[in-house]
PDB file of C-alpha atoms in Angstrom:
ATOM      1  CA  MET Q   1      -1.592  -4.300 -31.096  1.00 82.00           C
ATOM      2  CA  ALA Q   2      -1.264  -5.305 -27.455  1.00 93.00           C
ATOM      3  CA  THR Q   3      -2.226  -3.043 -24.577  1.00 96.00           C
ATOM      4  CA  LEU Q   4      -0.371  -2.824 -21.258  1.00 97.00           C
ATOM      5  CA  LEU Q   5      -2.073  -1.538 -18.099  1.00 98.00           C
ATOM      6  CA  HIS Q   6       0.714  -0.140 -15.905  1.00 98.00           C
ATOM      7  CA  ILE Q   7      -0.060   0.778 -12.288  1.00 98.00           C
ATOM      8  CA  ASP Q   8       2.466   2.337  -9.904  1.00 98.00           C
ATOM      9  CA  SER Q   9       1.616   2.858  -6.251  1.00 98.00           C
ATOM     10  CA  SER Q  10       4.794   3.943  -4.471  1.00 98.00           C
ATOM     11  CA  VAL Q  11       4.601   7.219  -2.540  1.00 97.00           C
ATOM     12  CA  PHE Q  12       8.148   7.927  -3.714  1.00 95.00           C
ATOM     13  CA  PRO Q  13       9.042   9.196  -7.214  1.00 92.00           C
ATOM     14  CA  GLU Q  14      11.232   7.294  -9.646  1.00 87.00           C
ATOM     15  CA  GLY Q  15      14.800   7.458  -8.414  1.00 88.00           C
ATOM     16  CA  GLY Q  16      13.714   6.861  -4.836  1.00 91.00           C
ATOM     17  CA  SER Q  17      11.448   3.873  -5.381  1.00 97.00           C
ATOM     18  CA  ALA Q  18      12.559   0.281  -5.826  1.00 97.00           C
ATOM     19  CA  SER Q  19       9.231  -0.778  -7.304  1.00 98.00           C
ATOM     20  CA  ARG Q  20       9.175   2.078  -9.823  1.00 98.00           C
ATOM     21  CA  ALA Q  21      12.695   1.178 -10.980  1.00 98.00           C
ATOM     22  CA  VAL Q  22      11.553  -2.353 -11.793  1.00 98.00           C
ATOM     23  CA  THR Q  23       8.250  -1.385 -13.443  1.00 98.00           C
ATOM     24  CA  SER Q  24      10.202   1.159 -15.484  1.00 98.00           C
ATOM     25  CA  ALA Q  25      12.570  -1.581 -16.687  1.00 98.00           C
ATOM     26  CA  PHE Q  26       9.587  -3.748 -17.615  1.00 98.00           C
ATOM     27  CA  ARG Q  27       7.842  -0.953 -19.477  1.00 98.00           C
ATOM     28  CA  LYS Q  28      11.015   0.090 -21.303  1.00 97.00           C
ATOM     29  CA  ALA Q  29      11.542  -3.454 -22.552  1.00 97.00           C
ATOM     30  CA  TRP Q  30       7.858  -3.728 -23.469  1.00 96.00           C
ATOM     31  CA  GLU Q  31       7.903  -0.499 -25.501  1.00 96.00           C
ATOM     32  CA  GLU Q  32      11.195  -1.363 -27.199  1.00 95.00           C
ATOM     33  CA  GLN Q  33       9.756  -4.691 -28.335  1.00 92.00           C
ATOM     34  CA  HIS Q  34       6.313  -3.307 -29.065  1.00 88.00           C
ATOM     35  CA  PRO Q  35       6.615   0.383 -30.093  1.00 91.00           C
ATOM     36  CA  ASP Q  36       3.178   0.442 -31.714  1.00 89.00           C
ATOM     37  CA  GLY Q  37       1.414  -0.898 -28.636  1.00 90.00           C
ATOM     38  CA  THR Q  38      -0.718   1.015 -26.149  1.00 94.00           C
ATOM     39  CA  VAL Q  39       0.092   1.743 -22.507  1.00 97.00           C
ATOM     40  CA  ILE Q  40      -2.614   2.763 -20.037  1.00 98.00           C
ATOM     41  CA  TYR Q  41      -0.853   4.295 -17.043  1.00 98.00           C
ATOM     42  CA  ARG Q  42      -2.087   5.083 -13.565  1.00 98.00           C
ATOM     43  CA  ASP Q  43       0.198   6.540 -10.911  1.00 98.00           C
ATOM     44  CA  LEU Q  44      -1.753   5.931  -7.727  1.00 98.00           C
ATOM     45  CA  GLY Q  45       0.950   7.571  -5.628  1.00 97.00           C
ATOM     46  CA  ALA Q  46       0.719  10.885  -7.493  1.00 96.00           C
ATOM     47  CA  ASP Q  47      -2.969  10.676  -8.409  1.00 97.00           C
ATOM     48  CA  PRO Q  48      -4.791   8.467  -5.886  1.00 98.00           C
ATOM     49  CA  LEU Q  49      -8.281   7.177  -6.474  1.00 98.00           C
ATOM     50  CA  PRO Q  50     -11.049   7.771  -3.947  1.00 97.00           C
ATOM     51  CA  HIS Q  51     -11.629   4.955  -1.515  1.00 97.00           C
ATOM     52  CA  LEU Q  52     -14.791   2.956  -2.084  1.00 97.00           C
ATOM     53  CA  ASP Q  53     -17.720   4.476  -0.219  1.00 97.00           C
ATOM     54  CA  ALA Q  54     -21.322   3.418   0.368  1.00 97.00           C
ATOM     55  CA  VAL Q  55     -22.577   5.225  -2.740  1.00 97.00           C
ATOM     56  CA  ALA Q  56     -20.105   3.543  -5.113  1.00 96.00           C
ATOM     57  CA  ALA Q  57     -20.438   0.164  -3.406  1.00 96.00           C
ATOM     58  CA  SER Q  58     -24.249   0.146  -3.480  1.00 95.00           C
ATOM     59  CA  ALA Q  59     -24.203   1.172  -7.146  1.00 95.00           C
ATOM     60  CA  GLY Q  60     -22.321  -2.008  -7.956  1.00 94.00           C
ATOM     61  CA  PHE Q  61     -25.216  -4.130  -6.703  1.00 93.00           C
ATOM     62  CA  ALA Q  62     -28.071  -2.115  -8.224  1.00 92.00           C
ATOM     63  CA  ASP Q  63     -29.591  -1.950 -11.686  1.00 92.00           C
ATOM     64  CA  PRO Q  64     -27.910   1.015 -13.447  1.00 91.00           C
ATOM     65  CA  ALA Q  65     -31.372   2.180 -14.517  1.00 93.00           C
ATOM     66  CA  THR Q  66     -32.170   2.798 -10.854  1.00 95.00           C
ATOM     67  CA  HIS Q  67     -28.991   4.682  -9.990  1.00 95.00           C
ATOM     68  CA  SER Q  68     -29.303   8.047  -8.344  1.00 95.00           C
ATOM     69  CA  PRO Q  69     -27.208  10.906  -9.810  1.00 94.00           C
ATOM     70  CA  GLU Q  70     -24.668  10.320  -7.032  1.00 94.00           C
ATOM     71  CA  GLN Q  71     -24.500   6.603  -7.804  1.00 96.00           C
ATOM     72  CA  GLN Q  72     -24.133   7.310 -11.521  1.00 96.00           C
ATOM     73  CA  ALA Q  73     -21.139   9.559 -10.896  1.00 94.00           C
ATOM     74  CA  ALA Q  74     -19.485   7.133  -8.470  1.00 95.00           C
ATOM     75  CA  PHE Q  75     -20.109   4.087 -10.632  1.00 96.00           C
ATOM     76  CA  ALA Q  76     -18.758   5.807 -13.744  1.00 96.00           C
ATOM     77  CA  LEU Q  77     -15.272   5.685 -12.213  1.00 97.00           C
ATOM     78  CA  ARG Q  78     -15.629   1.992 -11.403  1.00 97.00           C
ATOM     79  CA  VAL Q  79     -16.704   1.278 -14.973  1.00 97.00           C
ATOM     80  CA  GLU Q  80     -13.764   3.286 -16.334  1.00 98.00           C
ATOM     81  CA  LEU Q  81     -11.317   1.263 -14.237  1.00 98.00           C
ATOM     82  CA  ALA Q  82     -12.987  -2.013 -15.197  1.00 98.00           C
ATOM     83  CA  GLU Q  83     -12.763  -1.104 -18.875  1.00 98.00           C
ATOM     84  CA  GLU Q  84      -9.042  -0.335 -18.533  1.00 98.00           C
ATOM     85  CA  LEU Q  85      -8.502  -3.767 -17.016  1.00 98.00           C
ATOM     86  CA  GLU Q  86     -10.616  -5.464 -19.664  1.00 98.00           C
ATOM     87  CA  GLN Q  87      -8.810  -3.688 -22.514  1.00 97.00           C
ATOM     88  CA  ALA Q  88      -5.397  -4.801 -21.245  1.00 98.00           C
ATOM     89  CA  ASP Q  89      -3.577  -7.732 -22.773  1.00 97.00           C
ATOM     90  CA  ALA Q  90      -1.123  -7.592 -19.861  1.00 98.00           C
ATOM     91  CA  VAL Q  91      -1.074  -5.828 -16.500  1.00 98.00           C
ATOM     92  CA  LEU Q  92       1.923  -4.489 -14.572  1.00 98.00           C
ATOM     93  CA  ILE Q  93       1.431  -3.564 -10.911  1.00 98.00           C
ATOM     94  CA  ALA Q  94       3.923  -2.066  -8.470  1.00 98.00           C
ATOM     95  CA  ALA Q  95       3.060  -3.231  -4.959  1.00 98.00           C
ATOM     96  CA  PRO Q  96       5.689  -2.065  -2.459  1.00 98.00           C
ATOM     97  CA  MET Q  97       5.222  -3.399   1.061  1.00 98.00           C
ATOM     98  CA  TYR Q  98       4.073  -0.732   3.515  1.00 97.00           C
ATOM     99  CA  ASN Q  99       3.547  -1.882   7.113  1.00 96.00           C
ATOM    100  CA  PHE Q 100       3.446  -5.517   6.007  1.00 96.00           C
ATOM    101  CA  THR Q 101       0.879  -5.072   3.216  1.00 97.00           C
ATOM    102  CA  ILE Q 102       0.054  -3.131   0.039  1.00 98.00           C
ATOM    103  CA  PRO Q 103      -0.317   0.674  -0.144  1.00 98.00           C
ATOM    104  CA  SER Q 104      -3.824   1.907   0.631  1.00 98.00           C
ATOM    105  CA  THR Q 105      -3.913   3.534  -2.800  1.00 98.00           C
ATOM    106  CA  LEU Q 106      -3.549   0.133  -4.467  1.00 98.00           C
ATOM    107  CA  LYS Q 107      -6.227  -1.299  -2.181  1.00 98.00           C
ATOM    108  CA  ALA Q 108      -8.499   1.572  -3.288  1.00 98.00           C
ATOM    109  CA  TRP Q 109      -7.938   0.610  -6.941  1.00 98.00           C
ATOM    110  CA  LEU Q 110      -8.783  -3.000  -6.179  1.00 98.00           C
ATOM    111  CA  ASP Q 111     -11.939  -2.090  -4.265  1.00 98.00           C
ATOM    112  CA  GLN Q 112     -13.093   0.121  -7.121  1.00 98.00           C
ATOM    113  CA  VAL Q 113     -12.242  -2.284  -9.961  1.00 98.00           C
ATOM    114  CA  ILE Q 114     -13.704  -5.414  -8.365  1.00 98.00           C
ATOM    115  CA  ILE Q 115     -17.313  -5.462  -9.571  1.00 97.00           C
ATOM    116  CA  MET Q 116     -19.261  -8.628  -8.829  1.00 96.00           C
ATOM    117  CA  GLY Q 117     -20.878 -10.027 -11.947  1.00 95.00           C
ATOM    118  CA  ARG Q 118     -18.375  -8.266 -14.169  1.00 97.00           C
ATOM    119  CA  THR Q 119     -14.671  -8.280 -13.233  1.00 98.00           C
ATOM    120  CA  ALA Q 120     -15.316 -10.756 -10.393  1.00 97.00           C
ATOM    121  CA  GLY Q 121     -17.681 -13.666  -9.992  1.00 95.00           C
ATOM    122  CA  ALA Q 122     -18.276 -16.873 -11.907  1.00 95.00           C
ATOM    123  CA  GLU Q 123     -16.759 -15.565 -15.165  1.00 97.00           C
ATOM    124  CA  PRO Q 124     -14.437 -12.588 -14.536  1.00 98.00           C
ATOM    125  CA  SER Q 125     -14.298 -10.324 -17.587  1.00 98.00           C
ATOM    126  CA  ALA Q 126     -10.475 -10.155 -17.602  1.00 98.00           C
ATOM    127  CA  LYS Q 127      -9.960 -13.835 -16.772  1.00 98.00           C
ATOM    128  CA  GLY Q 128      -6.617 -15.206 -17.947  1.00 98.00           C
ATOM    129  CA  THR Q 129      -4.930 -11.829 -18.437  1.00 98.00           C
ATOM    130  CA  PRO Q 130      -1.279 -12.060 -17.313  1.00 98.00           C
ATOM    131  CA  VAL Q 131      -0.372  -9.698 -14.473  1.00 98.00           C
ATOM    132  CA  THR Q 132       3.175  -9.060 -13.297  1.00 98.00           C
ATOM    133  CA  VAL Q 133       3.366  -7.776  -9.722  1.00 98.00           C
ATOM    134  CA  VAL Q 134       6.535  -6.046  -8.491  1.00 98.00           C
ATOM    135  CA  ALA Q 135       6.364  -6.766  -4.765  1.00 98.00           C
ATOM    136  CA  SER Q 136       9.300  -4.808  -3.358  1.00 98.00           C
ATOM    137  CA  ARG Q 137      10.081  -4.773   0.347  1.00 98.00           C
ATOM    138  CA  GLY Q 138      12.658  -3.272   2.706  1.00 97.00           C
ATOM    139  CA  GLY Q 139      13.504  -6.573   4.372  1.00 97.00           C
ATOM    140  CA  SER Q 140      12.995 -10.214   3.499  1.00 97.00           C
ATOM    141  CA  TYR Q 141       9.834 -12.235   4.069  1.00 96.00           C
ATOM    142  CA  ALA Q 142      10.905 -15.253   2.056  1.00 94.00           C
ATOM    143  CA  PRO Q 143      10.222 -18.806   3.277  1.00 94.00           C
ATOM    144  CA  GLY Q 144      12.574 -19.679   6.109  1.00 94.00           C
ATOM    145  CA  THR Q 145      13.208 -16.084   7.198  1.00 94.00           C
ATOM    146  CA  PRO Q 146      12.159 -14.814  10.659  1.00 94.00           C
ATOM    147  CA  ARG Q 147       9.417 -12.643   9.143  1.00 94.00           C
ATOM    148  CA  GLU Q 148       7.963 -15.237   6.802  1.00 94.00           C
ATOM    149  CA  GLY Q 149       4.664 -15.144   8.688  1.00 94.00           C
ATOM    150  CA  MET Q 150       4.310 -11.393   8.154  1.00 95.00           C
ATOM    151  CA  GLU Q 151       4.120 -11.636   4.346  1.00 95.00           C
ATOM    152  CA  TYR Q 152       0.727 -10.120   3.495  1.00 96.00           C
ATOM    153  CA  VAL Q 153       1.494  -8.790   0.014  1.00 98.00           C
ATOM    154  CA  GLN Q 154       2.022 -11.820  -2.199  1.00 97.00           C
ATOM    155  CA  ASN Q 155      -0.468 -13.971  -0.299  1.00 95.00           C
ATOM    156  CA  TYR Q 156      -3.158 -11.309  -0.515  1.00 97.00           C
ATOM    157  CA  LEU Q 157      -2.564 -10.342  -4.133  1.00 98.00           C
ATOM    158  CA  GLU Q 158      -2.439 -13.960  -5.258  1.00 98.00           C
ATOM    159  CA  ALA Q 159      -5.872 -14.409  -3.696  1.00 98.00           C
ATOM    160  CA  VAL Q 160      -7.495 -11.228  -4.977  1.00 98.00           C
ATOM    161  CA  LEU Q 161      -5.890 -11.006  -8.425  1.00 98.00           C
ATOM    162  CA  GLY Q 162      -5.800 -14.720  -9.159  1.00 98.00           C
ATOM    163  CA  GLY Q 163      -8.724 -16.038  -7.171  1.00 97.00           C
ATOM    164  CA  GLY Q 164     -10.959 -12.973  -7.358  1.00 97.00           C
ATOM    165  CA  LEU Q 165     -10.267 -11.474 -10.777  1.00 98.00           C
ATOM    166  CA  GLY Q 166      -9.092 -14.666 -12.479  1.00 98.00           C
ATOM    167  CA  LEU Q 167      -5.808 -13.145 -13.630  1.00 98.00           C
ATOM    168  CA  GLU Q 168      -2.627 -15.095 -14.347  1.00 98.00           C
ATOM    169  CA  VAL Q 169      -0.345 -13.818 -11.569  1.00 98.00           C
ATOM    170  CA  ASP Q 170       3.458 -13.670 -11.607  1.00 98.00           C
ATOM    171  CA  PHE Q 171       5.642 -11.960  -8.984  1.00 98.00           C
ATOM    172  CA  ILE Q 172       8.982 -10.172  -9.140  1.00 98.00           C
ATOM    173  CA  VAL Q 173      10.301  -9.585  -5.609  1.00 98.00           C
ATOM    174  CA  PRO Q 174      13.142  -7.099  -5.057  1.00 98.00           C
ATOM    175  CA  GLU Q 175      13.914  -7.379  -1.352  1.00 98.00           C
ATOM    176  CA  LEU Q 176      16.201  -5.907   1.316  1.00 98.00           C
ATOM    177  CA  THR Q 177      15.766  -2.484  -0.296  1.00 98.00           C
ATOM    178  CA  MET Q 178      16.431  -0.716   3.029  1.00 97.00           C
ATOM    179  CA  ALA Q 179      19.913  -2.214   3.315  1.00 97.00           C
ATOM    180  CA  PRO Q 180      21.785   0.757   1.770  1.00 96.00           C
ATOM    181  CA  ALA Q 181      20.046   3.215   4.131  1.00 94.00           C
ATOM    182  CA  ASN Q 182      20.041   1.168   7.345  1.00 96.00           C
ATOM    183  CA  ALA Q 183      23.393   0.729   9.078  1.00 97.00           C
ATOM    184  CA  ALA Q 184      22.101  -2.357  10.876  1.00 96.00           C
ATOM    185  CA  MET Q 185      21.581  -4.004   7.487  1.00 97.00           C
ATOM    186  CA  ALA Q 186      24.955  -3.065   5.990  1.00 97.00           C
ATOM    187  CA  ASP Q 187      26.086  -6.682   5.750  1.00 97.00           C
ATOM    188  CA  LEU Q 188      23.023  -7.412   3.611  1.00 97.00           C
ATOM    189  CA  ILE Q 189      23.903  -4.892   0.900  1.00 98.00           C
ATOM    190  CA  PRO Q 190      25.398  -7.536  -1.435  1.00 98.00           C
ATOM    191  CA  LYS Q 191      22.192  -9.580  -1.151  1.00 97.00           C
ATOM    192  CA  TYR Q 192      20.125  -6.450  -1.791  1.00 98.00           C
ATOM    193  CA  GLU Q 193      22.183  -5.648  -4.882  1.00 98.00           C
ATOM    194  CA  ALA Q 194      21.800  -9.199  -6.187  1.00 98.00           C
ATOM    195  CA  SER Q 195      18.049  -9.073  -5.594  1.00 98.00           C
ATOM    196  CA  ARG Q 196      17.767  -5.681  -7.300  1.00 98.00           C
ATOM    197  CA  ASP Q 197      19.754  -6.788 -10.331  1.00 98.00           C
ATOM    198  CA  LYS Q 198      17.751  -9.999 -10.666  1.00 98.00           C
ATOM    199  CA  ALA Q 199      14.470  -8.073 -10.418  1.00 98.00           C
ATOM    200  CA  LEU Q 200      15.506  -5.664 -13.163  1.00 98.00           C
ATOM    201  CA  GLU Q 201      16.636  -8.542 -15.376  1.00 98.00           C
ATOM    202  CA  ASP Q 202      13.466 -10.525 -14.677  1.00 98.00           C
ATOM    203  CA  ALA Q 203      11.305  -7.499 -15.514  1.00 98.00           C
ATOM    204  CA  ALA Q 204      12.906  -7.040 -18.917  1.00 98.00           C
ATOM    205  CA  THR Q 205      12.802 -10.774 -19.642  1.00 98.00           C
ATOM    206  CA  LYS Q 206       9.147 -11.042 -18.632  1.00 98.00           C
ATOM    207  CA  ALA Q 207       8.142  -8.058 -20.766  1.00 97.00           C
ATOM    208  CA  LYS Q 208       9.881  -9.459 -23.826  1.00 96.00           C
ATOM    209  CA  ALA Q 209       8.328 -12.883 -23.283  1.00 96.00           C
ATOM    210  CA  LEU Q 210       4.852 -11.405 -23.083  1.00 95.00           C
ATOM    211  CA  VAL Q 211       5.328  -9.410 -26.281  1.00 93.00           C
ATOM    212  CA  GLU Q 212       6.486 -12.582 -28.036  1.00 92.00           C
ATOM    213  CA  ARG Q 213       3.498 -14.444 -26.639  1.00 92.00           C
ATOM    214  CA  PHE Q 214       1.053 -11.932 -28.068  1.00 89.00           C
ATOM    215  CA  ALA Q 215       2.860 -11.845 -31.412  1.00 84.00           C
ATOM    216  CA  ALA Q 216       2.720 -15.624 -31.803  1.00 75.00           C
TER     217      ALA Q 216
END
């Protein structure tokens, strides 16, 4: 049976988070199509991981037999996260845009899970695993928009997930999510609604397609 690694990172709970709404739609479709599957879930907004420090970083470049007790404890978390990634047949990541980039909690997960010689390097251990990234944002940073040059979510995650971890990256981008709450964006509400509806539909479609892919 297939395993899904589901990571949320919004600081807002479901009901107040555009990214959580879309990952929820994906997961619902996944579980409906694959009720006997496994879901590994991490809510980095509610339960953040520690940021990578010198002890955990140095442990990643040292022989485990030489680890100090502090390095053993720090590296155990990195191994746990790496194993979750390696066990997954598909990965689902919510990456809302905060101040032009990803939440620091998601960056902490990446820093912990990227282990040279294991999950990263010449032969990444999870290479080829499909990852769906829900890259929500309050405005629009699409090609041709005034803020196109400030898009540091998709560009970064394509590099680190695809180039660094060797994953097969696909994006779902609900945009203009601030339109209903910002009077200056009121005329963009129809575009926001269309983007939201498409993201929810794409999430369900993608989940079903992945389940079919693994069943084939």
